[in-house]
Each structure stands twice: as structure tokens, then as C-alpha cells.
PDB file of C-alpha atoms and ligand atoms in Angstrom:
ATOM      1  CA  MET A   1      56.352 -27.717 -48.920  1.00 52.00           C
ATOM      2  CA  THR A   2      60.375 -27.586 -48.972  1.00 61.00           C
ATOM      3  CA  GLU A   3      61.980 -27.586 -45.733  1.00 72.00           C
ATOM      4  CA  VAL A   4      62.738 -24.259 -44.944  1.00 75.00           C
ATOM      5  CA  PRO A   5      66.411 -23.641 -43.213  1.00 78.00           C
ATOM      6  CA  GLU A   6      66.270 -23.153 -39.369  1.00 84.00           C
ATOM      7  CA  HIS A   7      67.905 -19.498 -39.941  1.00 81.00           C
ATOM      8  CA  LEU A   8      65.093 -18.329 -41.763  1.00 80.00           C
ATOM      9  CA  LEU A   9      62.693 -19.324 -39.430  1.00 81.00           C
ATOM     10  CA  LYS A  10      64.637 -18.226 -36.453  1.00 84.00           C
ATOM     11  CA  ARG A  11      64.841 -14.662 -38.398  1.00 82.00           C
ATOM     12  CA  SER A  12      61.132 -14.749 -38.899  1.00 78.00           C
ATOM     13  CA  ARG A  13      60.357 -15.326 -35.168  1.00 83.00           C
ATOM     14  CA  ASP A  14      62.683 -12.773 -34.099  1.00 84.00           C
ATOM     15  CA  ARG A  15      60.930 -10.300 -36.317  1.00 79.00           C
ATOM     16  CA  ARG A  16      57.623 -11.131 -35.232  1.00 80.00           C
ATOM     17  CA  SER A  17      58.110 -10.646 -31.749  1.00 80.00           C
ATOM     18  CA  ALA A  18      60.134  -7.367 -32.404  1.00 77.00           C
ATOM     19  CA  LEU A  19      56.996  -6.342 -34.231  1.00 78.00           C
ATOM     20  CA  GLY A  20      54.734  -7.639 -30.874  1.00 75.00           C
ATOM     21  CA  LEU A  21      52.870 -10.581 -32.876  1.00 69.00           C
ATOM     22  CA  GLY A  22      53.567 -12.657 -30.079  1.00 56.00           C
ATOM     23  CA  GLY A  23      54.555 -16.451 -30.504  1.00 48.00           C
ATOM     24  CA  GLY A  24      56.759 -16.871 -33.455  1.00 44.00           C
ATOM     25  CA  ASP A  25      54.383 -19.635 -34.719  1.00 48.00           C
ATOM     26  CA  GLY A  26      51.239 -17.977 -34.813  1.00 42.00           C
ATOM     27  CA  GLY A  27      48.274 -18.714 -36.927  1.00 43.00           C
ATOM     28  CA  GLY A  28      49.229 -19.321 -40.640  1.00 43.00           C
ATOM     29  CA  GLY A  29      52.095 -17.171 -39.752  1.00 42.00           C
ATOM     30  CA  ASP A  30      54.841 -19.873 -40.658  1.00 46.00           C
ATOM     31  CA  ALA A  31      55.545 -18.382 -44.298  1.00 44.00           C
ATOM     32  CA  THR A  32      58.340 -15.880 -43.987  1.00 46.00           C
ATOM     33  CA  PRO A  33      57.594 -12.533 -45.465  1.00 45.00           C
ATOM     34  CA  ALA A  34      59.508 -13.388 -48.242  1.00 45.00           C
ATOM     35  CA  GLU A  35      57.321 -16.192 -49.158  1.00 46.00           C
ATOM     36  CA  ALA A  36      53.953 -14.595 -48.896  1.00 43.00           C
ATOM     37  CA  ALA A  37      55.061 -11.243 -50.843  1.00 44.00           C
ATOM     38  CA  PRO A  38      54.867 -12.962 -54.110  1.00 47.00           C
ATOM     39  CA  ALA A  39      51.297 -14.353 -53.479  1.00 46.00           C
ATOM     40  CA  GLU A  40      49.939 -10.848 -52.691  1.00 48.00           C
ATOM     41  CA  PRO A  41      51.958  -8.094 -53.721  1.00 46.00           C
ATOM     42  CA  ALA A  42      51.291  -4.797 -51.180  1.00 47.00           C
ATOM     43  CA  PRO A  43      49.662  -2.341 -53.288  1.00 49.00           C
ATOM     44  CA  GLY A  44      51.329   1.171 -53.370  1.00 47.00           C
ATOM     45  CA  ALA A  45      54.304  -0.179 -51.507  1.00 46.00           C
ATOM     46  CA  ALA A  46      57.895  -0.161 -53.215  1.00 47.00           C
ATOM     47  CA  VAL A  47      57.625  -3.556 -54.752  1.00 45.00           C
ATOM     48  CA  GLU A  48      61.029  -5.192 -54.211  1.00 48.00           C
ATOM     49  CA  PRO A  49      62.009  -7.534 -57.183  1.00 48.00           C
ATOM     50  CA  ALA A  50      64.769  -8.816 -55.187  1.00 46.00           C
ATOM     51  CA  ALA A  51      61.760 -10.812 -53.229  1.00 45.00           C
ATOM     52  CA  ALA A  52      61.206 -13.212 -55.628  1.00 45.00           C
ATOM     53  CA  THR A  53      64.730 -14.153 -56.125  1.00 46.00           C
ATOM     54  CA  ALA A  54      65.137 -14.367 -52.197  1.00 45.00           C
ATOM     55  CA  ALA A  55      62.061 -16.905 -52.309  1.00 47.00           C
ATOM     56  CA  ALA A  56      63.582 -18.781 -55.300  1.00 47.00           C
ATOM     57  CA  ALA A  57      66.824 -19.511 -53.581  1.00 47.00           C
ATOM     58  CA  PRO A  58      66.573 -19.647 -49.806  1.00 50.00           C
ATOM     59  CA  ALA A  59      69.141 -22.008 -49.468  1.00 48.00           C
ATOM     60  CA  ALA A  60      71.607 -19.385 -51.050  1.00 47.00           C
ATOM     61  CA  ALA A  61      70.632 -16.515 -49.138  1.00 48.00           C
ATOM     62  CA  THR A  62      73.075 -16.074 -45.895  1.00 53.00           C
ATOM     63  CA  PRO A  63      72.042 -13.759 -43.036  1.00 52.00           C
ATOM     64  CA  ALA A  64      74.681 -11.068 -43.727  1.00 58.00           C
ATOM     65  CA  VAL A  65      73.843 -10.545 -47.515  1.00 61.00           C
ATOM     66  CA  ALA A  66      70.391  -9.739 -46.908  1.00 59.00           C
ATOM     67  CA  PRO A  67      69.748  -6.622 -45.189  1.00 65.00           C
ATOM     68  CA  GLU A  68      66.146  -7.001 -45.747  1.00 67.00           C
ATOM     69  CA  PRO A  69      63.901  -3.905 -47.153  1.00 74.00           C
ATOM     70  CA  GLU A  70      61.109  -6.916 -46.987  1.00 78.00           C
ATOM     71  CA  PRO A  71      57.636  -5.242 -48.185  1.00 82.00           C
ATOM     72  CA  LEU A  72      55.619  -5.715 -45.009  1.00 85.00           C
ATOM     73  CA  PRO A  73      52.251  -7.653 -44.910  1.00 85.00           C
ATOM     74  CA  PRO A  74      49.237  -5.333 -44.728  1.00 85.00           C
ATOM     75  CA  TYR A  75      48.376  -7.024 -41.214  1.00 86.00           C
ATOM     76  CA  VAL A  76      52.061  -6.298 -39.936  1.00 84.00           C
ATOM     77  CA  GLU A  77      51.590  -2.552 -41.097  1.00 83.00           C
ATOM     78  CA  ALA A  78      48.383  -2.279 -39.334  1.00 84.00           C
ATOM     79  CA  ALA A  79      49.935  -3.774 -36.306  1.00 81.00           C
ATOM     80  CA  LEU A  80      52.662  -1.003 -36.352  1.00 81.00           C
ATOM     81  CA  LYS A  81      50.093   1.699 -37.060  1.00 81.00           C
ATOM     82  CA  ARG A  82      48.016   0.700 -34.057  1.00 76.00           C
ATOM     83  CA  LYS A  83      47.936   2.338 -31.042  1.00 73.00           C
ATOM     84  CA  LYS A  84      49.404   0.310 -28.044  1.00 76.00           C
ATOM     85  CA  ILE A  85      46.217   0.836 -25.869  1.00 76.00           C
ATOM     86  CA  PRO A  86      43.196   0.070 -28.012  1.00 74.00           C
ATOM     87  CA  ILE A  87      40.796   3.015 -27.873  1.00 79.00           C
ATOM     88  CA  TRP A  88      37.840   0.672 -26.816  1.00 80.00           C
ATOM     89  CA  ALA A  89      39.857   0.035 -23.460  1.00 83.00           C
ATOM     90  CA  MET A  90      39.806   4.015 -22.530  1.00 80.00           C
ATOM     91  CA  PRO A  91      36.083   3.886 -21.147  1.00 82.00           C
ATOM     92  CA  VAL A  92      36.709   0.500 -19.585  1.00 83.00           C
ATOM     93  CA  LEU A  93      40.052   1.544 -17.983  1.00 82.00           C
ATOM     94  CA  ALA A  94      38.368   4.875 -17.145  1.00 84.00           C
ATOM     95  CA  PHE A  95      35.294   3.435 -15.491  1.00 84.00           C
ATOM     96  CA  LEU A  96      37.528   1.129 -13.286  1.00 84.00           C
ATOM     97  CA  PRO A  97      38.038   3.710 -10.243  1.00 83.00           C
ATOM     98  CA  VAL A  98      34.144   4.169 -10.399  1.00 82.00           C
ATOM     99  CA  TRP A  99      33.584   0.438 -10.472  1.00 80.00           C
ATOM    100  CA  ALA A 100      35.541   0.155  -7.689  1.00 79.00           C
ATOM    101  CA  ILE A 101      33.891   2.780  -5.693  1.00 75.00           C
ATOM    102  CA  ILE A 102      30.703   1.321  -6.270  1.00 72.00           C
ATOM    103  CA  TYR A 103      31.841  -2.164  -5.626  1.00 71.00           C
ATOM    104  CA  VAL A 104      33.033  -1.031  -2.213  1.00 68.00           C
ATOM    105  CA  GLY A 105      30.078   0.972  -1.397  1.00 61.00           C
ATOM    106  CA  GLY A 106      27.893  -2.168  -2.217  1.00 60.00           C
ATOM    107  CA  LEU A 107      29.906  -4.035   0.351  1.00 57.00           C
ATOM    108  CA  SER A 108      29.355  -1.551   3.358  1.00 52.00           C
ATOM    109  CA  LYS A 109      25.713  -1.225   2.265  1.00 47.00           C
ATOM    110  CA  ALA A 110      25.493  -5.031   3.078  1.00 47.00           C
ATOM    111  CA  ALA A 111      27.161  -4.497   6.717  1.00 47.00           C
ATOM    112  CA  THR A 112      25.176  -1.231   7.894  1.00 54.00           C
ATOM    113  CA  GLY A 113      21.965  -1.579   5.796  1.00 83.00           C
ATOM    114  CA  GLN A 114      18.818   0.010   6.248  1.00 90.00           C
ATOM    115  CA  PRO A 115      17.064  -2.051   8.963  1.00 96.00           C
ATOM    116  CA  THR A 116      13.432  -3.697   8.227  1.00 96.00           C
ATOM    117  CA  GLN A 117      10.512  -2.178   9.745  1.00 97.00           C
ATOM    118  CA  LEU A 118      10.474  -5.096  12.247  1.00 97.00           C
ATOM    119  CA  GLN A 119      14.157  -4.595  13.368  1.00 97.00           C
ATOM    120  CA  ALA A 120      13.891  -0.583  13.413  1.00 98.00           C
ATOM    121  CA  GLY A 121      10.642  -1.534  15.567  1.00 98.00           C
ATOM    122  CA  ALA A 122      12.604  -3.570  18.088  1.00 98.00           C
ATOM    123  CA  THR A 123      15.212  -0.633  18.745  1.00 98.00           C
ATOM    124  CA  ILE A 124      12.422   1.735  19.321  1.00 98.00           C
ATOM    125  CA  PHE A 125      10.594  -0.655  21.639  1.00 98.00           C
ATOM    126  CA  ALA A 126      13.730  -1.467  23.881  1.00 98.00           C
ATOM    127  CA  ALA A 127      14.405   2.358  24.156  1.00 98.00           C
ATOM    128  CA  GLN A 128      11.033   3.747  24.794  1.00 98.00           C
ATOM    129  CA  CYS A 129       8.230   0.955  25.820  1.00 98.00           C
ATOM    130  CA  ALA A 130      10.160  -1.569  27.545  1.00 98.00           C
ATOM    131  CA  THR A 131      10.659   0.318  30.691  1.00 98.00           C
ATOM    132  CA  CYS A 132       7.198  -0.135  31.351  1.00 98.00           C
ATOM    133  CA  HIS A 133       5.753  -2.881  29.268  1.00 98.00           C
ATOM    134  CA  GLY A 134       8.856  -5.134  29.840  1.00 98.00           C
ATOM    135  CA  SER A 135      11.455  -6.261  27.674  1.00 97.00           C
ATOM    136  CA  THR A 136       9.574  -8.538  25.929  1.00 97.00           C
ATOM    137  CA  GLY A 137       5.959  -7.391  26.630  1.00 97.00           C
ATOM    138  CA  GLY A 138       5.038  -9.270  29.731  1.00 97.00           C
ATOM    139  CA  GLY A 139       3.929  -5.996  31.356  1.00 97.00           C
ATOM    140  CA  GLY A 140       4.699  -3.756  34.119  1.00 96.00           C
ATOM    141  CA  VAL A 141       3.674  -0.235  34.816  1.00 97.00           C
ATOM    142  CA  GLY A 142       2.273  -0.603  31.379  1.00 98.00           C
ATOM    143  CA  ARG A 143      -0.208  -3.336  30.042  1.00 98.00           C
ATOM    144  CA  PRO A 144       0.952  -6.742  29.066  1.00 98.00           C
ATOM    145  CA  LEU A 145       1.365  -6.712  25.160  1.00 98.00           C
ATOM    146  CA  SER A 146       2.759 -10.443  24.575  1.00 97.00           C
ATOM    147  CA  ASN A 147       1.227 -13.505  24.069  1.00 95.00           C
ATOM    148  CA  GLY A 148      -1.622 -12.132  22.180  1.00 95.00           C
ATOM    149  CA  ASP A 149      -2.936  -9.759  24.475  1.00 96.00           C
ATOM    150  CA  VAL A 150      -2.554  -6.772  22.321  1.00 97.00           C
ATOM    151  CA  LEU A 151      -4.074  -8.128  19.695  1.00 97.00           C
ATOM    152  CA  LYS A 152      -7.368  -9.073  21.386  1.00 96.00           C
ATOM    153  CA  THR A 153      -7.256  -5.353  22.306  1.00 97.00           C
ATOM    154  CA  PHE A 154      -6.721  -4.162  18.911  1.00 97.00           C
ATOM    155  CA  PRO A 155      -7.481  -6.746  16.307  1.00 95.00           C
ATOM    156  CA  ASP A 156      -7.391  -4.091  13.959  1.00 96.00           C
ATOM    157  CA  ILE A 157      -3.891  -2.183  13.723  1.00 97.00           C
ATOM    158  CA  LEU A 158      -5.524   1.065  13.115  1.00 97.00           C
ATOM    159  CA  GLY A 159      -6.793   1.310  16.804  1.00 97.00           C
ATOM    160  CA  GLN A 160      -3.461   0.257  18.112  1.00 98.00           C
ATOM    161  CA  LEU A 161      -1.611   3.048  16.011  1.00 98.00           C
ATOM    162  CA  GLU A 162      -4.050   5.739  17.100  1.00 98.00           C
ATOM    163  CA  PHE A 163      -3.750   4.897  20.932  1.00 98.00           C
ATOM    164  CA  VAL A 164       0.067   4.697  20.901  1.00 98.00           C
ATOM    165  CA  TRP A 165      -0.184   8.038  19.112  1.00 98.00           C
ATOM    166  CA  LEU A 166      -2.237   9.750  21.505  1.00 98.00           C
ATOM    167  CA  GLY A 167      -1.696   7.851  25.034  1.00 98.00           C
ATOM    168  CA  SER A 168      -4.208   7.447  27.776  1.00 98.00           C
ATOM    169  CA  SER A 169      -5.361  11.096  27.992  1.00 97.00           C
ATOM    170  CA  GLY A 170      -5.166  11.748  24.087  1.00 97.00           C
ATOM    171  CA  THR A 171      -7.762   8.986  23.925  1.00 97.00           C
ATOM    172  CA  GLY A 172     -10.163  10.559  26.620  1.00 97.00           C
ATOM    173  CA  PRO A 173     -10.676  11.076  30.064  1.00 97.00           C
ATOM    174  CA  SER A 174     -10.172   8.075  32.835  1.00 98.00           C
ATOM    175  CA  GLY A 175     -12.699   5.330  31.622  1.00 97.00           C
ATOM    176  CA  THR A 176     -13.008   6.055  27.906  1.00 98.00           C
ATOM    177  CA  PRO A 177     -13.356   2.509  26.141  1.00 98.00           C
ATOM    178  CA  TYR A 178     -10.752   2.008  23.428  1.00 98.00           C
ATOM    179  CA  GLY A 179     -10.130  -1.053  21.350  1.00 97.00           C
ATOM    180  CA  ASP A 180     -12.258  -3.863  20.260  1.00 97.00           C
ATOM    181  CA  PRO A 181     -15.701  -3.680  22.264  1.00 96.00           C
ATOM    182  CA  ASN A 182     -15.850  -7.360  22.148  1.00 96.00           C
ATOM    183  CA  ARG A 183     -12.839  -7.896  23.537  1.00 96.00           C
ATOM    184  CA  GLU A 184     -12.972 -11.133  25.636  1.00 90.00           C
ATOM    185  CA  GLU A 185     -12.165 -10.130  29.198  1.00 90.00           C
ATOM    186  CA  GLY A 186     -14.251  -6.821  28.489  1.00 96.00           C
ATOM    187  CA  GLN A 187     -13.312  -3.952  26.710  1.00 97.00           C
ATOM    188  CA  HIS A 188     -10.177  -1.417  27.815  1.00 98.00           C
ATOM    189  CA  LYS A 189     -10.916   1.557  29.409  1.00 98.00           C
ATOM    190  CA  THR A 190      -8.272   4.265  29.933  1.00 98.00           C
ATOM    191  CA  LEU A 191      -6.561   4.660  33.117  1.00 98.00           C
ATOM    192  CA  SER A 192      -8.035   0.900  34.369  1.00 97.00           C
ATOM    193  CA  TYR A 193      -4.726  -0.620  34.634  1.00 97.00           C
ATOM    194  CA  ASN A 194      -3.679   0.331  38.360  1.00 96.00           C
ATOM    195  CA  GLY A 195      -4.373   4.195  37.162  1.00 97.00           C
ATOM    196  CA  ASN A 196      -1.482   4.247  35.184  1.00 98.00           C
ATOM    197  CA  GLN A 197      -1.038   6.349  32.302  1.00 97.00           C
ATOM    198  CA  MET A 198       0.170   5.240  28.683  1.00 98.00           C
ATOM    199  CA  PRO A 199       2.452   8.494  27.281  1.00 98.00           C
ATOM    200  CA  SER A 200       0.847  10.049  23.906  1.00 98.00           C
ATOM    201  CA  PHE A 201       4.042   9.708  21.607  1.00 98.00           C
ATOM    202  CA  LYS A 202       2.786  12.291  18.935  1.00 97.00           C
ATOM    203  CA  GLY A 203       5.325  14.492  19.727  1.00 90.00           C
ATOM    204  CA  SER A 204       8.231  12.123  20.028  1.00 96.00           C
ATOM    205  CA  LEU A 205       7.809   9.543  17.151  1.00 98.00           C
ATOM    206  CA  THR A 206       7.403   9.902  13.520  1.00 98.00           C
ATOM    207  CA  GLU A 207       4.707   8.569  12.300  1.00 98.00           C
ATOM    208  CA  ALA A 208       6.922   5.794  10.015  1.00 98.00           C
ATOM    209  CA  GLN A 209       8.456   4.972  13.781  1.00 98.00           C
ATOM    210  CA  LEU A 210       4.892   4.651  15.390  1.00 98.00           C
ATOM    211  CA  LEU A 211       4.246   1.887  12.115  1.00 98.00           C
ATOM    212  CA  GLU A 212       7.570   0.380  12.971  1.00 98.00           C
ATOM    213  CA  VAL A 213       7.055   0.161  16.795  1.00 98.00           C
ATOM    214  CA  VAL A 214       3.379  -0.973  16.643  1.00 98.00           C
ATOM    215  CA  ARG A 215       4.292  -3.820  14.188  1.00 98.00           C
ATOM    216  CA  TYR A 216       6.882  -5.357  16.397  1.00 98.00           C
ATOM    217  CA  GLU A 217       4.670  -5.348  19.176  1.00 98.00           C
ATOM    218  CA  ARG A 218       2.144  -6.979  16.843  1.00 98.00           C
ATOM    219  CA  GLU A 219       4.018  -9.446  14.935  1.00 97.00           C
ATOM    220  CA  VAL A 220       7.382 -10.010  17.123  1.00 97.00           C
ATOM    221  CA  LEU A 221       5.764  -9.599  20.899  1.00 98.00           C
ATOM    222  CA  SER A 222       2.176 -11.120  20.268  1.00 97.00           C
ATOM    223  CA  GLY A 223       2.864 -13.136  17.049  1.00 96.00           C
ATOM    224  CA  ALA A 224       0.382 -11.831  14.610  1.00 96.00           C
ATOM    225  CA  LYS A 225       0.396 -13.128  11.497  1.00 93.00           C
ATOM    226  CA  ILE A 226       0.338 -10.942   8.613  1.00 92.00           C
ATOM    227  CA  ASP A 227      -0.454 -12.097   4.876  1.00 91.00           C
ATOM    228  CA  ALA A 228       2.350 -12.419   2.562  1.00 91.00           C
ATOM    229  CA  LYS A 229       1.055  -9.910   0.298  1.00 91.00           C
ATOM    230  CA  GLN A 230       1.128  -7.152   3.246  1.00 95.00           C
ATOM    231  CA  VAL A 231       4.858  -7.146   3.288  1.00 95.00           C
ATOM    232  CA  GLY A 232       6.652  -5.073   0.790  1.00 94.00           C
ATOM    233  CA  THR A 233       9.325  -6.360  -1.388  1.00 92.00           C
ATOM    234  CA  ASP A 234      11.583  -3.094  -0.545  1.00 91.00           C
ATOM    235  CA  ALA A 235      14.832  -3.198   1.850  1.00 93.00           C
ATOM    236  CA  THR A 236      12.501  -2.382   4.949  1.00 94.00           C
ATOM    237  CA  ALA A 237      10.025  -4.812   4.073  1.00 95.00           C
ATOM    238  CA  ALA A 238       7.521  -2.151   4.789  1.00 96.00           C
ATOM    239  CA  MET A 239       3.954  -3.483   5.594  1.00 97.00           C
ATOM    240  CA  LEU A 240       1.016  -2.693   3.040  1.00 97.00           C
ATOM    241  CA  TRP A 241      -2.631  -2.413   3.411  1.00 95.00           C
ATOM    242  CA  PRO A 242      -4.519  -5.470   2.091  1.00 91.00           C
ATOM    243  CA  ASN A 243      -4.925  -3.636  -1.416  1.00 91.00           C
ATOM    244  CA  GLY A 244      -1.061  -3.609  -1.924  1.00 93.00           C
ATOM    245  CA  LYS A 245      -0.899   0.244  -1.299  1.00 95.00           C
ATOM    246  CA  PRO A 246       1.488   1.732   0.943  1.00 96.00           C
ATOM    247  CA  MET A 247       0.903   2.523   4.496  1.00 97.00           C
ATOM    248  CA  LEU A 248       3.338   5.435   4.249  1.00 97.00           C
ATOM    249  CA  ASP A 249       3.914   8.214   1.503  1.00 97.00           C
ATOM    250  CA  SER A 250       7.056   9.440   0.575  1.00 95.00           C
ATOM    251  CA  SER A 251       7.100  11.807   3.141  1.00 96.00           C
ATOM    252  CA  GLY A 252       6.974   9.389   5.914  1.00 96.00           C
ATOM    253  CA  LYS A 253       3.492   9.935   7.033  1.00 97.00           C
ATOM    254  CA  LEU A 254       0.834   7.422   7.695  1.00 98.00           C
ATOM    255  CA  ILE A 255      -2.140   7.265   4.418  1.00 98.00           C
ATOM    256  CA  THR A 256      -5.214   5.394   4.182  1.00 97.00           C
ATOM    257  CA  PRO A 257      -5.413   2.461   1.368  1.00 95.00           C
ATOM    258  CA  ASP A 258      -6.815   5.639  -0.836  1.00 94.00           C
ATOM    259  CA  GLY A 259      -3.655   7.738  -0.244  1.00 95.00           C
ATOM    260  CA  THR A 260      -5.270  10.480   2.141  1.00 97.00           C
ATOM    261  CA  ALA A 261      -3.737  11.172   5.756  1.00 98.00           C
ATOM    262  CA  LEU A 262      -4.407   8.571   8.290  1.00 98.00           C
ATOM    263  CA  PHE A 263      -4.315  10.951  11.262  1.00 98.00           C
ATOM    264  CA  ASP A 264      -6.276  14.429  11.568  1.00 97.00           C
ATOM    265  CA  ALA A 265      -4.768  17.313  12.775  1.00 95.00           C
ATOM    266  CA  ASP A 266      -5.688  15.955  16.322  1.00 95.00           C
ATOM    267  CA  GLY A 267      -3.871  12.608  15.960  1.00 96.00           C
ATOM    268  CA  LYS A 268      -7.181  10.950  15.371  1.00 97.00           C
ATOM    269  CA  LEU A 269      -8.000   8.144  12.844  1.00 97.00           C
ATOM    270  CA  THR A 270      -9.791   9.671   9.574  1.00 97.00           C
ATOM    271  CA  LEU A 271     -10.283   5.738   9.058  1.00 95.00           C
ATOM    272  CA  GLN A 272     -12.358   3.848  11.301  1.00 94.00           C
ATOM    273  CA  PRO A 273     -11.251   0.177  12.691  1.00 94.00           C
ATOM    274  CA  ASN A 274     -13.173  -2.696  11.498  1.00 91.00           C
ATOM    275  CA  TRP A 275     -13.313  -5.011  14.486  1.00 90.00           C
ATOM    276  CA  THR A 276     -15.003  -7.760  12.612  1.00 84.00           C
ATOM    277  CA  GLU A 277     -12.716  -7.749   9.593  1.00 79.00           C
ATOM    278  CA  PRO A 278      -9.381  -6.711  11.050  1.00 78.00           C
ATOM    279  CA  VAL A 279      -6.496  -5.374   9.252  1.00 74.00           C
ATOM    280  CA  GLY A 280      -2.765  -5.954  10.058  1.00 71.00           C
ATOM    281  CA  GLY A 281      -3.021  -9.633  11.678  1.00 65.00           C
ATOM    282  CA  SER A 282      -5.262 -11.335  14.265  1.00 56.00           C
ATOM    283  CA  GLY A 283      -2.696 -13.584  15.097  1.00 53.00           C
TER     284      GLY A 283
HETATM  285  C1  LIG B   1       5.540   5.564  31.287  1.00 86.43           C
HETATM  286  C2  LIG B   1       5.111   4.075  31.082  1.00 86.43           C
HETATM  287  C3  LIG B   1       4.845   3.554  29.669  1.00 86.43           C
HETATM  288  C4  LIG B   1       5.498   3.732  28.725  1.00 86.43           C
HETATM  289  C5  LIG B   1       6.900   4.311  28.214  1.00 86.43           C
HETATM  290  C6  LIG B   1       4.857   2.992  27.334  1.00 86.43           C
HETATM  291  N1  LIG B   1       3.639   2.697  27.760  1.00 86.43           N
HETATM  292 FE1  LIG B   1       2.060   1.432  26.781  1.00 86.43          FE
HETATM  293  N2  LIG B   1       1.135   1.669  28.358  1.00 86.43           N
HETATM  294  C7  LIG B   1       1.214   2.025  29.830  1.00 86.43           C
HETATM  295  C8  LIG B   1       0.036   1.955  30.409  1.00 86.43           C
HETATM  296  C9  LIG B   1       0.108   2.454  31.766  1.00 86.43           C
HETATM  297  C10 LIG B   1      -1.001   1.372  29.879  1.00 86.43           C
HETATM  298  C11 LIG B   1      -2.375   1.122  30.132  1.00 86.43           C
HETATM  299  C12 LIG B   1      -3.161   2.511  29.626  1.00 86.43           C
HETATM  300  C13 LIG B   1      -4.326   2.914  30.163  1.00 86.43           C
HETATM  301  O1  LIG B   1      -5.053   1.931  31.046  1.00 86.43           O
HETATM  302  O2  LIG B   1      -5.018   3.865  29.861  1.00 86.43           O
HETATM  303  C14 LIG B   1      -0.247   1.364  28.467  1.00 86.43           C
HETATM  304  C15 LIG B   1      -0.817   0.612  27.266  1.00 86.43           C
HETATM  305  C16 LIG B   1      -0.683   0.217  25.858  1.00 86.43           C
HETATM  306  C17 LIG B   1      -1.064  -0.194  24.921  1.00 86.43           C
HETATM  307  C18 LIG B   1      -2.528  -0.924  24.977  1.00 86.43           C
HETATM  308  C19 LIG B   1      -2.614  -2.313  25.542  1.00 86.43           C
HETATM  309  C20 LIG B   1      -3.814  -2.436  25.786  1.00 86.43           C
HETATM  310  O3  LIG B   1      -3.911  -4.049  25.492  1.00 86.43           O
HETATM  311  O4  LIG B   1      -4.791  -1.916  26.364  1.00 86.43           O
HETATM  312  C21 LIG B   1      -0.360  -0.327  24.065  1.00 86.43           C
HETATM  313  C22 LIG B   1      -0.735  -0.832  22.459  1.00 86.43           C
HETATM  314  C23 LIG B   1       0.922   0.305  24.426  1.00 86.43           C
HETATM  315  N3  LIG B   1       0.869   0.899  25.423  1.00 86.43           N
HETATM  316  C24 LIG B   1       2.051   0.557  23.704  1.00 86.43           C
HETATM  317  C25 LIG B   1       2.922   1.045  24.095  1.00 86.43           C
HETATM  318  C26 LIG B   1       4.226   1.731  23.032  1.00 86.43           C
HETATM  319  C27 LIG B   1       4.197   1.381  21.566  1.00 86.43           C
HETATM  320  C28 LIG B   1       5.300   2.119  23.649  1.00 86.43           C
HETATM  321  C29 LIG B   1       6.357   2.551  23.178  1.00 86.43           C
HETATM  322  C30 LIG B   1       6.442   3.321  22.048  1.00 86.43           C
HETATM  323  C31 LIG B   1       4.657   2.333  25.197  1.00 86.43           C
HETATM  324  N4  LIG B   1       3.305   1.828  25.276  1.00 86.43           N
HETATM  325  C32 LIG B   1       5.384   2.804  26.047  1.00 86.43           C
HETATM  326  C33 LIG B   1       2.446   2.471  30.085  1.00 86.43           C
HETATM  327  C34 LIG B   1       3.425   3.213  29.209  1.00 86.43           C
END
């Protein structure tokens, strides 16, 4: 290849940068438009006979003499016609604010995230049960619930759900047995703990909250181990029945593994606890 005079190279670079083609030496673009023209004459464009002459005698050409109406290569014409912001960028740009909101929303969700059932249960216990049962369930006005005590009374979670829902008087008159009939120190009976009353929580907790606080007493205060497949993978790590079915329906009501209401209108269980094959962790 013959040496291209420096002033032509510079003119090429200036032209390219004026057209927004970036670095003057970009891919294969070393050829000046004048050199490229004879190889591929632009169809339809006014062919410039002077181009060939200019290419033949580049050394003779002085910058002042050639006020170039050079034919533009097709890629230059395309670059000129191109809109400054490509059309595909429009939806991308339009989506940016939406993405920002989603991103920030994701961050604040992590900070204020929905508590798990056990976390919610801890809050309820501290507010509504600890005054009588002690902050760690050691007992007081109410019976001790920690160290496996509540699990001895209720090896099956069903019985505990009902007892907390109904309280002492809802369970029956003084002396009504409740919980496991084979409890090691004898079955518990209502009003047998210094004659104190366990209040009913049917009016003050939702069924979802009942499950939360009962789980907290069993799993955290009393150390019940529940099967890993009974812990759901949703945000609340909700407890499931052993068959994998949810314990709460979409409206937050307790349901049996068959999907029917767990409590009847009086708050009594529709499914009887099985003390020999307990559900909900016996610790
Ligand atoms: C006003 C005091 C008081 C409050 C508040 C209270 N309890 Fe009780 N709880 C008792 C008493 C008293 C008993 C014993 C009941 C009986 O002998 O009839 C009891 C018994 C229990 C038992 C049965 C324990 C066993 O081994 O027999 C459970 C479970 C229980 N309470 C859970 C709860 C939960 C859950 C809360 C909060 C949502 C709560 N209690 C709030 C006083 C209370």
C-alpha cells in the first residue's frame, strides 16, 4: 500500500469525528472515502468522476483545491440517518424509574419484612401471655410452659390450640380434664393451678395469631422439634400439617389437613387430638 499523506489522514479523521463515527482509525476505516469510492460506487448517488482522479493523484491534491462533495459510503449515510437515541433504548429508558422503585422497594422490604410465624408468636406472647406465664414461660399466675412442660400436657398441638382459644371456663367447669390423659404427673384439670383462670383468647386473637403464639410456646419456650417438612418455605415459614397441607386457609382461618374448618362455631375442635401419634412436635 502506498503511503497516504498525513494531511489526508487528518482530513479523514476530522470527517469521521464530525460524523460521530468515533476514533479516526476504527475498523478498516483507514481508507479515505476517496479510496473506497472506486471499489463500491454508491448506487443511485451522484457518481463523482473526480473521485477516481483524486485517488489516482493523492499527492497532487492540495486541501484548498478539493472542497469535497465526496460520495458518502452507505455506512456513513446510515449513520447520518440514524436517530441519536436508538429506538430500542426507549423502553429501556422508560423502565428505569420503575426499576428504581422496585429496587428501593426490595430494600425496604428486607428491612421491615414480614415476621415469621415464630417471630410473630414471640411478640404476642410478650404482650398477652408473659404477665401470667413469665417472660420465658417459667410460670407465675399461669402454669409453667417451658422445659417441655406444655408439651407433656399437649403432645399434639391440636389440644393446645383449643385450650388457649377457649380458656379454662370454655374448656369446662372446674375440674374438667384437658390434654393428654396419660400425662406423667397426671392429666391436668381446669382451675387446678391455685384455682387461677386461663382467659379465653377467642375474642382477642385471630386464628392465625393463635397458631403463632402456640407455636412459640411449643417450639421456642418448650423446645419442640417439628419435622423440617412441616415448615413451609413462604416468608412466614408457616407450619404445615404432616401431609404438607397448610394449617391456615387464605382468609387466615385454621383448617384441618382435609381443608375443612378446624374449629366449630363454639370454638371446639372438629378433629380430635391423637395423643399417641402426636402432631406438631413432642420435643
Ligand atoms: C390472666 C393470666 C393468664 C394469661 C394472661 C394467660 N394465661 Fe395461660 N394459663 C393461666 C392459668 C391460670 C392456667 C391454668 C389454667 C387452669 O388450671 O384451668 C393457664 C394455662 C395455660 C396453658 C395450659 C398449660 C398446661 O400445661 O396445662 C396454656 C397452653 C396456656 N395457658 C397458654 C397461654 C397463652 C398462649 C397465653 C397468651 C395468649 C396465656 N396462656 C395467657 C393464666 C394465664
